[in-house]
Short mmCIF file of C-alpha atoms in Angstrom, two decimals:
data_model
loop_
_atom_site.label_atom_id
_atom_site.label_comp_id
_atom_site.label_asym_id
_atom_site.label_seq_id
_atom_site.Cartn_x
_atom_site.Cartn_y
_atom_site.Cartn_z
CA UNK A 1 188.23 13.92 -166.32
CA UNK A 2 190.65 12.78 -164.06
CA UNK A 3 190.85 12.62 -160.49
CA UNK A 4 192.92 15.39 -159.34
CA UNK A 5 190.69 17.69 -162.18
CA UNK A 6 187.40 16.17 -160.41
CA UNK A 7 188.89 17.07 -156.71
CA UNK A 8 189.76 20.71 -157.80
CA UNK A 9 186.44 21.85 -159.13
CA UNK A 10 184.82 19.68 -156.14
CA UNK A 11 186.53 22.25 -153.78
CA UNK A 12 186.31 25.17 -155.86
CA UNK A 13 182.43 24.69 -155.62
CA UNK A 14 179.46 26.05 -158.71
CA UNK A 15 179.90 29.51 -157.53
CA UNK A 16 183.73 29.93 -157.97
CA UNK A 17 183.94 28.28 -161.20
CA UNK A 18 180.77 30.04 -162.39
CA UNK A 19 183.07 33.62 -161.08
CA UNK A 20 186.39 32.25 -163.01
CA UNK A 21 184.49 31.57 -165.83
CA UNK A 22 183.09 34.70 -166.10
CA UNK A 23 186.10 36.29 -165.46
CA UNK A 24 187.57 34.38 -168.26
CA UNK A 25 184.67 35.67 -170.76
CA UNK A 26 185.26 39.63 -169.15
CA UNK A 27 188.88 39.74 -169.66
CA UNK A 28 188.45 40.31 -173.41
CA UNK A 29 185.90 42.82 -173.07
CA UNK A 30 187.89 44.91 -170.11
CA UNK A 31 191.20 44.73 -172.12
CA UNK A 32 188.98 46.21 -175.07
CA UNK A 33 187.56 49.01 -173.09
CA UNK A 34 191.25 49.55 -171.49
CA UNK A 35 193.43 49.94 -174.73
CA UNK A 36 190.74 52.05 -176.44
CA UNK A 37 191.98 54.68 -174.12
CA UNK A 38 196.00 54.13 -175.01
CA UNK A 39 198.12 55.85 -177.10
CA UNK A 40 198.81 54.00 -180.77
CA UNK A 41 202.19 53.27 -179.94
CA UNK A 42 201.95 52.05 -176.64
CA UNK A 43 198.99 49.13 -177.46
CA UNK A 44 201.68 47.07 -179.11
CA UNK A 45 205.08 48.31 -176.68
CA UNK A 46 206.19 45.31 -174.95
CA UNK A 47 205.62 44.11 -172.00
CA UNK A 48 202.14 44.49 -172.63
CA UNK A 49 199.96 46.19 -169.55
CA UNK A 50 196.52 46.07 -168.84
CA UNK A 51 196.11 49.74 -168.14
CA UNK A 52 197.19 52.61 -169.96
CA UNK A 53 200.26 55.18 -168.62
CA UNK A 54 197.96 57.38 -169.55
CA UNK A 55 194.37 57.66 -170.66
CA UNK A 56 193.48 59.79 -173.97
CA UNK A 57 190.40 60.30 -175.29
CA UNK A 58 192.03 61.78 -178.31
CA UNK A 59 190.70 58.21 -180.53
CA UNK A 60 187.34 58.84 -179.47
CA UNK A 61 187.39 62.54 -180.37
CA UNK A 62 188.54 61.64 -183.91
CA UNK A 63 186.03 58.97 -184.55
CA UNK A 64 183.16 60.85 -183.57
CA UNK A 65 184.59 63.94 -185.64
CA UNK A 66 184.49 61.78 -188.80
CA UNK A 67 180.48 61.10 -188.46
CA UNK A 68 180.14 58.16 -186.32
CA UNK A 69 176.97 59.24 -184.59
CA UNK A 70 175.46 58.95 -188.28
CA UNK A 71 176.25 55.25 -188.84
CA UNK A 72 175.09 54.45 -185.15
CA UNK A 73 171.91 56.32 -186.42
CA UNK A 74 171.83 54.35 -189.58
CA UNK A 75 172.89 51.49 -187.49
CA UNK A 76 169.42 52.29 -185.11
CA UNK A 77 167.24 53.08 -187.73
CA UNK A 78 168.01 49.77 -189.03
CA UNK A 79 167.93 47.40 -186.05
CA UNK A 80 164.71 49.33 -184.51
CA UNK A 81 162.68 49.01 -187.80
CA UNK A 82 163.86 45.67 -189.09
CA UNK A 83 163.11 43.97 -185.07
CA UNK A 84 159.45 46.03 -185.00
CA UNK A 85 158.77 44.19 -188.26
CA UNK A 86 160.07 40.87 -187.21
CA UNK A 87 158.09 40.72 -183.70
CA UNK A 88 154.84 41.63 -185.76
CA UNK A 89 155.63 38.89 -188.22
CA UNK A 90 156.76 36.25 -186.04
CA UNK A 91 153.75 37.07 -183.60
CA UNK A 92 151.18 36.71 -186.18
CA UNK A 93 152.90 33.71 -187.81
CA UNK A 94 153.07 31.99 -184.45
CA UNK A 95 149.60 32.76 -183.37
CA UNK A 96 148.59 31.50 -186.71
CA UNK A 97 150.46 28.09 -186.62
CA UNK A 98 149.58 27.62 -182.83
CA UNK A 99 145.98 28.08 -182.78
CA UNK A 100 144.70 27.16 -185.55
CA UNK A 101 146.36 23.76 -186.25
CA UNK A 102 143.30 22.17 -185.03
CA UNK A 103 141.26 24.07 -187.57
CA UNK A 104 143.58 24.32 -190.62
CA UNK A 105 145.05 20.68 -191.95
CA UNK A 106 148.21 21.45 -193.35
CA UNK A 107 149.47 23.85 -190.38
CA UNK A 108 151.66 21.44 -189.40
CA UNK A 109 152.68 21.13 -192.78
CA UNK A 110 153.05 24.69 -193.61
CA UNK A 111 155.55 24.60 -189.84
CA UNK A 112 157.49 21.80 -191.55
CA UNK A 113 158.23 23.92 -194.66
CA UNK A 114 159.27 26.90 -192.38
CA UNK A 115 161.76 24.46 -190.49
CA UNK A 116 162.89 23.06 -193.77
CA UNK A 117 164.73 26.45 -194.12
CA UNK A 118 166.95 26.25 -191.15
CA UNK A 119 168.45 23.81 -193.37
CA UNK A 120 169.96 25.98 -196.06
CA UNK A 121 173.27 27.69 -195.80
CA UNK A 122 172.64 31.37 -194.94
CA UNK A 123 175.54 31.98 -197.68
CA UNK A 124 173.60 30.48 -200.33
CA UNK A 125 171.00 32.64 -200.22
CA UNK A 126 173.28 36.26 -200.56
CA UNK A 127 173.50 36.43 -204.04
CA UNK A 128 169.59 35.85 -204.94
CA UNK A 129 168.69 38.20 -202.31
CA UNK A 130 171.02 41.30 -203.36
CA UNK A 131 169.62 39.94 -206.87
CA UNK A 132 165.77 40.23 -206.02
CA UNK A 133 166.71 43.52 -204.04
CA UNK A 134 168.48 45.11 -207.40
CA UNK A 135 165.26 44.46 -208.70
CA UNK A 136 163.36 46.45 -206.95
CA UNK A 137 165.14 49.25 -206.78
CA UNK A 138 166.30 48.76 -203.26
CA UNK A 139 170.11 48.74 -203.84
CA UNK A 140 171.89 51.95 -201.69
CA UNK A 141 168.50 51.64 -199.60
CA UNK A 142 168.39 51.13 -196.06
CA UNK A 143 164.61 49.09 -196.82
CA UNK A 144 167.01 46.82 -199.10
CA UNK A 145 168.86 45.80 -196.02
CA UNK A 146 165.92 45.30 -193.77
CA UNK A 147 162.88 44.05 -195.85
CA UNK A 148 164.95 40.56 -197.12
CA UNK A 149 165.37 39.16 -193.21
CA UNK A 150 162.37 40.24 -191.39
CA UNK A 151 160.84 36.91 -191.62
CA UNK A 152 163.23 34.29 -189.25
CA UNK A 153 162.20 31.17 -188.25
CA UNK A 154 163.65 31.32 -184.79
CA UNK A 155 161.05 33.88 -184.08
CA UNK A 156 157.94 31.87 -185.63
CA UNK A 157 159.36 28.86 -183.74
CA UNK A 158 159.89 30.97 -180.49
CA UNK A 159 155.69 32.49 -180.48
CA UNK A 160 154.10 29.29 -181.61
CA UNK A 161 156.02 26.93 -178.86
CA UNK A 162 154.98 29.94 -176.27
CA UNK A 163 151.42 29.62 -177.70
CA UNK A 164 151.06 26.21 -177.59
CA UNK A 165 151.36 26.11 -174.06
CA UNK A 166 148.16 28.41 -173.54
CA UNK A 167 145.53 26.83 -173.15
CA UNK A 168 142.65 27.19 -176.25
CA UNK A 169 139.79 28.00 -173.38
CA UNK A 170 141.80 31.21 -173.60
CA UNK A 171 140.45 32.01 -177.14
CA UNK A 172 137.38 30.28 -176.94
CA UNK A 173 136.03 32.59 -174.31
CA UNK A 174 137.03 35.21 -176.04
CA UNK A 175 135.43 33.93 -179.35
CA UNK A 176 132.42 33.60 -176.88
CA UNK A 177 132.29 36.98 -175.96
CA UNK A 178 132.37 38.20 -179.44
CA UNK A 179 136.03 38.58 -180.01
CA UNK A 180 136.84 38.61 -183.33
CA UNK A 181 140.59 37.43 -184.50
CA UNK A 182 142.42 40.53 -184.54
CA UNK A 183 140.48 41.25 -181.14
CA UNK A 184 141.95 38.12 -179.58
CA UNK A 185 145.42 38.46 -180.79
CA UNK A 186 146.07 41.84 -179.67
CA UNK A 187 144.36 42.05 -176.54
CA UNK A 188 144.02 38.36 -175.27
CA UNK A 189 147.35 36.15 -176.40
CA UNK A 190 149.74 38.96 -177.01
CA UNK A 191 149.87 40.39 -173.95
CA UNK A 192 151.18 36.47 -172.59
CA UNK A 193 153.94 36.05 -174.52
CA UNK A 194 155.36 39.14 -173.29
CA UNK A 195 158.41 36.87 -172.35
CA UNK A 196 158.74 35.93 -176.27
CA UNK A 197 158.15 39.42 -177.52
CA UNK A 198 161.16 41.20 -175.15
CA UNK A 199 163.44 37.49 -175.92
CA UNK A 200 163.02 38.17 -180.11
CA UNK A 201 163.41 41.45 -179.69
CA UNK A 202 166.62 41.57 -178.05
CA UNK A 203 168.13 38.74 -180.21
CA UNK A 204 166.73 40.52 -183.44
CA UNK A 205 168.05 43.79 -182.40
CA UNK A 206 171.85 42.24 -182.07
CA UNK A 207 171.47 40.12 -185.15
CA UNK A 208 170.91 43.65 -187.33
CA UNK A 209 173.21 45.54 -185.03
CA UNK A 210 175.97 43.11 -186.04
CA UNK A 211 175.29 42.58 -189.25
CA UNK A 212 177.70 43.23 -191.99
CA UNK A 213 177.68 41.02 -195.14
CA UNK A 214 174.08 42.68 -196.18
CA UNK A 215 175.05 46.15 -195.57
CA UNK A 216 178.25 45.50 -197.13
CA UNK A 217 176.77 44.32 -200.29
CA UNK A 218 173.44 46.22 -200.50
CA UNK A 219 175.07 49.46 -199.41
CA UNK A 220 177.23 51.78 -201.22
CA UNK A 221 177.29 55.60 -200.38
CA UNK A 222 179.30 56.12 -197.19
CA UNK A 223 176.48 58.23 -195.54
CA UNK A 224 174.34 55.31 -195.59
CA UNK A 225 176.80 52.89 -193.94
CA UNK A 226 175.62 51.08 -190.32
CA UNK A 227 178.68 50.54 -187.56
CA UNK A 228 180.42 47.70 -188.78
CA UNK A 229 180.87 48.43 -192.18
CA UNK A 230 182.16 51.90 -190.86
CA UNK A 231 184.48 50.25 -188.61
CA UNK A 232 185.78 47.94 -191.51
CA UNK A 233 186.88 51.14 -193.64
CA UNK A 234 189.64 51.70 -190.54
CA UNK A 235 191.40 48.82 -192.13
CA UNK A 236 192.94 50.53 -195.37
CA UNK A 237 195.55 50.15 -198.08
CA UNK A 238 198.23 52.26 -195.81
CA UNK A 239 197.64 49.80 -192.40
CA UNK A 240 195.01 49.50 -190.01
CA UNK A 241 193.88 52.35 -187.75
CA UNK A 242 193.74 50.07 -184.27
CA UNK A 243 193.35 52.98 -181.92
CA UNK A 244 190.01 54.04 -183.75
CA UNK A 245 188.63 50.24 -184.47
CA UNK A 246 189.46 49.93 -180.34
CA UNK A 247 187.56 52.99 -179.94
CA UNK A 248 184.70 52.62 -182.42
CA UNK A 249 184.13 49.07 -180.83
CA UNK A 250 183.61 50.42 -177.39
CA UNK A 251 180.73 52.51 -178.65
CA UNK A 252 179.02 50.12 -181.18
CA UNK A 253 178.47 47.75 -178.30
CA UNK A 254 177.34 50.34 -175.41
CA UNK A 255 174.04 50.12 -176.44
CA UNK A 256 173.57 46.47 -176.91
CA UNK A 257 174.91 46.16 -173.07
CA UNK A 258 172.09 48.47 -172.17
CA UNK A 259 169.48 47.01 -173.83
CA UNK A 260 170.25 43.52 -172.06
CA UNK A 261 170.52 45.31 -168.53
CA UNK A 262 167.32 47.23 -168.94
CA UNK A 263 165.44 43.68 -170.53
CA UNK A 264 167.72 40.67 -169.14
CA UNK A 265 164.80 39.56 -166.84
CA UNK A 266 162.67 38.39 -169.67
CA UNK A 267 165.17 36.22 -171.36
CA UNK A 268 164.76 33.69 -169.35
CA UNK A 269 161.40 33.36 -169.09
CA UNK A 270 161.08 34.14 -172.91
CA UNK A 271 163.35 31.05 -173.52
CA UNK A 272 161.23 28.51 -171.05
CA UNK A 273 158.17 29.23 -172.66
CA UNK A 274 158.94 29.14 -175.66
CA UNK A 275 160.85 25.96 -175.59
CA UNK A 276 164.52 26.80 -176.95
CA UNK A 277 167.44 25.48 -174.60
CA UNK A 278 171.17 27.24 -174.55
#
Protein backbone atom coordinates (compact mmCIF):
# COMPACT_ATOMS: atom_id res chain seq x y z
CA UNK A 1 0.00 0.00 0.00
CA UNK A 2 1.42 3.17 -0.45
CA UNK A 3 1.94 6.00 1.70
CA UNK A 4 -0.65 8.46 0.98
CA UNK A 5 -3.27 5.08 0.96
CA UNK A 6 -1.66 4.16 4.54
CA UNK A 7 -2.15 8.01 5.83
CA UNK A 8 -5.86 8.08 4.63
CA UNK A 9 -7.21 5.04 6.36
CA UNK A 10 -4.79 6.06 9.43
CA UNK A 11 -7.07 9.18 9.75
CA UNK A 12 -10.19 7.74 8.72
CA UNK A 13 -9.78 5.37 11.81
CA UNK A 14 -11.51 1.23 12.16
CA UNK A 15 -14.83 2.73 12.74
CA UNK A 16 -15.20 4.90 9.56
CA UNK A 17 -13.87 2.44 7.23
CA UNK A 18 -15.81 -0.35 8.97
CA UNK A 19 -19.19 2.46 8.23
CA UNK A 20 -17.95 3.01 4.39
CA UNK A 21 -17.60 -0.41 4.00
CA UNK A 22 -20.77 -1.23 5.03
CA UNK A 23 -22.21 1.34 3.22
CA UNK A 24 -20.56 -0.01 0.20
CA UNK A 25 -22.16 -3.66 0.87
CA UNK A 26 -25.93 -1.70 1.63
CA UNK A 27 -26.00 0.26 -1.45
CA UNK A 28 -26.95 -2.80 -3.51
CA UNK A 29 -29.47 -3.96 -1.24
CA UNK A 30 -31.21 -0.24 -0.75
CA UNK A 31 -31.15 0.35 -4.58
CA UNK A 32 -32.98 -3.18 -4.71
CA UNK A 33 -35.59 -2.33 -2.22
CA UNK A 34 -35.88 1.30 -3.99
CA UNK A 35 -36.54 0.29 -7.72
CA UNK A 36 -38.87 -2.55 -6.67
CA UNK A 37 -41.23 0.26 -6.00
CA UNK A 38 -40.67 2.12 -9.67
CA UNK A 39 -42.54 2.06 -12.55
CA UNK A 40 -41.06 -0.45 -15.53
CA UNK A 41 -40.16 2.30 -17.61
CA UNK A 42 -38.63 4.53 -15.36
CA UNK A 43 -35.87 1.73 -13.77
CA UNK A 44 -33.93 2.03 -16.97
CA UNK A 45 -34.83 6.18 -17.95
CA UNK A 46 -31.65 7.93 -17.82
CA UNK A 47 -30.18 9.69 -15.54
CA UNK A 48 -30.70 7.00 -13.27
CA UNK A 49 -32.13 8.09 -9.54
CA UNK A 50 -32.03 6.39 -6.47
CA UNK A 51 -35.62 7.00 -5.53
CA UNK A 52 -38.63 6.58 -7.40
CA UNK A 53 -40.97 9.81 -8.76
CA UNK A 54 -43.31 7.83 -7.51
CA UNK A 55 -43.79 4.70 -5.46
CA UNK A 56 -46.26 1.80 -6.81
CA UNK A 57 -46.98 -1.14 -5.29
CA UNK A 58 -48.71 -2.24 -8.41
CA UNK A 59 -45.41 -5.11 -8.98
CA UNK A 60 -46.01 -6.42 -5.71
CA UNK A 61 -49.78 -6.72 -6.15
CA UNK A 62 -49.21 -8.75 -9.35
CA UNK A 63 -46.69 -11.10 -7.97
CA UNK A 64 -48.53 -12.04 -5.06
CA UNK A 65 -51.77 -12.40 -7.35
CA UNK A 66 -49.94 -15.07 -9.40
CA UNK A 67 -49.33 -17.46 -6.15
CA UNK A 68 -46.20 -16.32 -4.65
CA UNK A 69 -47.17 -16.96 -1.07
CA UNK A 70 -47.29 -20.75 -2.31
CA UNK A 71 -43.65 -21.01 -3.44
CA UNK A 72 -42.51 -19.03 -0.21
CA UNK A 73 -44.58 -21.87 1.48
CA UNK A 74 -42.94 -24.51 -0.58
CA UNK A 75 -39.85 -22.50 -0.18
CA UNK A 76 -40.50 -22.85 4.05
CA UNK A 77 -41.60 -26.17 4.06
CA UNK A 78 -38.41 -26.97 2.48
CA UNK A 79 -35.76 -24.98 4.35
CA UNK A 80 -37.61 -25.71 7.90
CA UNK A 81 -37.66 -29.55 7.31
CA UNK A 82 -34.44 -30.07 5.42
CA UNK A 83 -32.37 -27.66 8.50
CA UNK A 84 -34.50 -29.78 11.44
CA UNK A 85 -33.01 -32.86 9.78
CA UNK A 86 -29.58 -31.52 9.30
CA UNK A 87 -29.12 -30.16 13.07
CA UNK A 88 -30.31 -33.74 14.26
CA UNK A 89 -27.81 -35.34 11.95
CA UNK A 90 -24.94 -33.20 12.38
CA UNK A 91 -25.59 -33.21 16.28
CA UNK A 92 -25.54 -36.86 16.57
CA UNK A 93 -22.68 -37.27 14.06
CA UNK A 94 -20.63 -34.77 16.01
CA UNK A 95 -21.37 -36.11 19.40
CA UNK A 96 -20.48 -39.42 17.96
CA UNK A 97 -17.04 -38.45 16.43
CA UNK A 98 -16.21 -36.19 19.53
CA UNK A 99 -16.75 -38.43 22.32
CA UNK A 100 -16.14 -41.45 21.48
CA UNK A 101 -12.79 -41.22 19.60
CA UNK A 102 -11.15 -42.42 22.65
CA UNK A 103 -13.35 -45.48 22.67
CA UNK A 104 -13.85 -46.27 18.94
CA UNK A 105 -10.33 -46.67 16.80
CA UNK A 106 -11.16 -45.62 13.51
CA UNK A 107 -13.22 -42.34 14.58
CA UNK A 108 -10.67 -40.40 13.42
CA UNK A 109 -10.67 -42.34 10.45
CA UNK A 110 -14.29 -42.40 9.79
CA UNK A 111 -13.76 -37.94 10.31
CA UNK A 112 -11.10 -38.24 7.60
CA UNK A 113 -13.50 -39.92 5.13
CA UNK A 114 -16.22 -37.25 5.94
CA UNK A 115 -13.54 -34.44 5.14
CA UNK A 116 -12.44 -36.33 2.10
CA UNK A 117 -15.81 -35.09 0.63
CA UNK A 118 -15.26 -31.42 0.84
CA UNK A 119 -13.01 -32.36 -1.85
CA UNK A 120 -15.41 -33.24 -4.64
CA UNK A 121 -17.00 -30.74 -6.92
CA UNK A 122 -20.59 -30.16 -5.71
CA UNK A 123 -21.41 -30.31 -9.66
CA UNK A 124 -20.22 -33.71 -9.96
CA UNK A 125 -22.42 -35.11 -7.80
CA UNK A 126 -26.00 -33.56 -9.60
CA UNK A 127 -26.51 -36.04 -11.99
CA UNK A 128 -26.12 -39.31 -9.61
CA UNK A 129 -28.21 -37.67 -7.12
CA UNK A 130 -31.35 -36.68 -9.44
CA UNK A 131 -30.38 -40.37 -10.69
CA UNK A 132 -30.68 -42.18 -7.19
CA UNK A 133 -33.73 -39.77 -6.48
CA UNK A 134 -35.60 -41.04 -9.92
CA UNK A 135 -35.16 -44.16 -8.33
CA UNK A 136 -37.02 -43.87 -5.66
CA UNK A 137 -39.74 -42.34 -6.78
CA UNK A 138 -38.88 -38.96 -5.42
CA UNK A 139 -38.82 -36.95 -8.71
CA UNK A 140 -41.76 -33.87 -8.53
CA UNK A 141 -41.32 -34.50 -4.62
CA UNK A 142 -40.46 -31.93 -2.27
CA UNK A 143 -38.60 -35.13 0.03
CA UNK A 144 -36.51 -35.52 -3.37
CA UNK A 145 -35.15 -32.09 -2.85
CA UNK A 146 -34.49 -32.32 0.82
CA UNK A 147 -33.53 -35.98 1.74
CA UNK A 148 -30.14 -35.92 -0.82
CA UNK A 149 -28.34 -32.82 1.31
CA UNK A 150 -29.30 -33.27 4.83
CA UNK A 151 -26.06 -34.74 5.69
CA UNK A 152 -23.16 -31.65 5.27
CA UNK A 153 -19.97 -31.84 6.57
CA UNK A 154 -19.74 -28.26 7.69
CA UNK A 155 -22.28 -29.16 10.25
CA UNK A 156 -20.51 -32.54 11.53
CA UNK A 157 -17.30 -30.45 11.53
CA UNK A 158 -19.05 -27.46 13.32
CA UNK A 159 -20.66 -30.02 16.60
CA UNK A 160 -17.64 -32.20 16.93
CA UNK A 161 -14.96 -29.09 17.13
CA UNK A 162 -17.73 -27.52 19.73
CA UNK A 163 -17.64 -30.93 21.51
CA UNK A 164 -14.25 -31.39 21.70
CA UNK A 165 -13.78 -28.53 23.74
CA UNK A 166 -16.10 -29.99 26.63
CA UNK A 167 -14.55 -31.54 28.81
CA UNK A 168 -15.29 -35.71 29.04
CA UNK A 169 -15.87 -35.30 33.10
CA UNK A 170 -19.04 -33.88 31.57
CA UNK A 171 -20.22 -37.37 30.36
CA UNK A 172 -18.56 -39.34 32.76
CA UNK A 173 -20.62 -38.01 35.59
CA UNK A 174 -23.38 -38.44 33.84
CA UNK A 175 -22.48 -42.09 32.87
CA UNK A 176 -21.97 -42.20 36.73
CA UNK A 177 -25.25 -41.27 37.59
CA UNK A 178 -26.81 -43.74 35.34
CA UNK A 179 -27.15 -41.78 32.19
CA UNK A 180 -27.50 -43.78 29.44
CA UNK A 181 -26.35 -42.35 25.77
CA UNK A 182 -29.39 -40.92 24.49
CA UNK A 183 -29.82 -39.53 28.20
CA UNK A 184 -26.50 -37.68 27.93
CA UNK A 185 -26.88 -36.33 24.51
CA UNK A 186 -30.12 -34.75 24.90
CA UNK A 187 -30.05 -33.46 28.23
CA UNK A 188 -26.27 -33.05 29.14
CA UNK A 189 -24.10 -31.97 25.76
CA UNK A 190 -26.90 -30.64 23.67
CA UNK A 191 -28.02 -28.09 25.62
CA UNK A 192 -23.95 -26.58 25.30
CA UNK A 193 -23.65 -26.30 21.94
CA UNK A 194 -26.57 -24.16 21.78
CA UNK A 195 -24.15 -21.70 19.95
CA UNK A 196 -23.59 -24.55 17.13
CA UNK A 197 -27.21 -25.55 16.94
CA UNK A 198 -28.67 -21.64 16.25
CA UNK A 199 -25.00 -21.10 13.85
CA UNK A 200 -26.10 -24.49 11.50
CA UNK A 201 -29.31 -23.62 11.62
CA UNK A 202 -29.19 -20.29 10.23
CA UNK A 203 -26.56 -21.21 7.56
CA UNK A 204 -28.69 -24.41 6.63
CA UNK A 205 -31.80 -22.46 6.44
CA UNK A 206 -30.14 -19.90 3.68
CA UNK A 207 -28.34 -22.68 1.89
CA UNK A 208 -32.09 -24.37 1.08
CA UNK A 209 -33.69 -20.97 0.88
CA UNK A 210 -31.29 -20.18 -1.98
CA UNK A 211 -31.11 -23.10 -3.55
CA UNK A 212 -31.97 -23.56 -7.13
CA UNK A 213 -30.08 -26.18 -9.25
CA UNK A 214 -31.93 -29.13 -7.09
CA UNK A 215 -35.29 -27.72 -7.27
CA UNK A 216 -34.73 -26.91 -10.76
CA UNK A 217 -33.91 -30.36 -11.71
CA UNK A 218 -35.90 -32.49 -9.21
CA UNK A 219 -38.97 -30.32 -9.61
CA UNK A 220 -41.41 -30.09 -12.32
CA UNK A 221 -45.12 -29.06 -11.65
CA UNK A 222 -45.27 -25.29 -11.10
CA UNK A 223 -47.28 -25.67 -7.79
CA UNK A 224 -44.43 -27.35 -6.32
CA UNK A 225 -41.80 -24.74 -7.25
CA UNK A 226 -39.66 -22.92 -4.10
CA UNK A 227 -38.78 -18.90 -4.69
CA UNK A 228 -36.03 -18.97 -6.94
CA UNK A 229 -37.09 -21.19 -9.44
CA UNK A 230 -40.37 -19.03 -9.41
CA UNK A 231 -38.46 -15.98 -9.80
CA UNK A 232 -36.41 -17.56 -12.78
CA UNK A 233 -39.79 -18.17 -14.84
CA UNK A 234 -39.96 -13.99 -14.92
CA UNK A 235 -37.22 -14.32 -17.43
CA UNK A 236 -39.20 -15.63 -20.61
CA UNK A 237 -39.03 -16.04 -24.36
CA UNK A 238 -40.84 -12.39 -24.85
CA UNK A 239 -38.07 -10.41 -22.32
CA UNK A 240 -37.59 -10.32 -18.79
CA UNK A 241 -40.23 -9.08 -16.33
CA UNK A 242 -37.62 -6.74 -14.09
CA UNK A 243 -40.29 -4.93 -12.15
CA UNK A 244 -41.60 -8.38 -10.72
CA UNK A 245 -37.93 -10.17 -10.31
CA UNK A 246 -37.18 -6.52 -8.30
CA UNK A 247 -40.24 -7.17 -6.45
CA UNK A 248 -40.19 -10.93 -5.87
CA UNK A 249 -36.51 -10.41 -4.58
CA UNK A 250 -37.53 -8.02 -1.91
CA UNK A 251 -39.80 -10.64 -0.42
CA UNK A 252 -37.71 -13.88 -0.86
CA UNK A 253 -35.08 -12.27 1.31
CA UNK A 254 -37.39 -10.57 4.14
CA UNK A 255 -37.36 -13.50 5.99
CA UNK A 256 -33.78 -14.49 5.88
CA UNK A 257 -33.06 -10.74 7.32
CA UNK A 258 -35.34 -11.67 10.16
CA UNK A 259 -34.11 -14.75 11.02
CA UNK A 260 -30.45 -13.23 11.41
CA UNK A 261 -31.87 -10.21 13.55
CA UNK A 262 -33.90 -12.41 15.83
CA UNK A 263 -30.57 -15.16 16.07
CA UNK A 264 -27.38 -12.91 15.09
CA UNK A 265 -26.12 -13.14 18.74
CA UNK A 266 -25.29 -16.77 18.49
CA UNK A 267 -23.24 -16.65 15.40
CA UNK A 268 -20.53 -15.61 16.89
CA UNK A 269 -20.26 -17.62 19.61
CA UNK A 270 -21.42 -20.64 17.43
CA UNK A 271 -18.35 -19.94 15.16
CA UNK A 272 -15.64 -19.66 18.25
CA UNK A 273 -16.58 -22.79 19.58
CA UNK A 274 -16.78 -24.58 17.06
CA UNK A 275 -13.56 -23.59 15.50
CA UNK A 276 -14.44 -22.17 11.87
CA UNK A 277 -12.82 -18.63 11.08
CA UNK A 278 -14.48 -16.02 8.34
Amino acid sequence: MSKPLLRVSRNLGPSTVTLLVSLVILFPIVWLVLSSFKETGELFSYPLAMLPSRFTFVHYQKVIGEGFFGYVFNSLFLAVVGTAITLVISAMCGYALAIYRHEVSYTNLVFGIFLLGTLIPGETLTVPQVTVISELGLYNNIWGVILPVVTTTTGIFMFRQHYLSIPLSFVEAARIDGSNEAQTFLYVMLPLGTSSTVTLAIFSFMWRWNDYILPLLVLSDQKKYTIQIAIKNYIGFNGVDWSSILAASVMSIIPIIILFIILQRYIVGGLSASGVKG
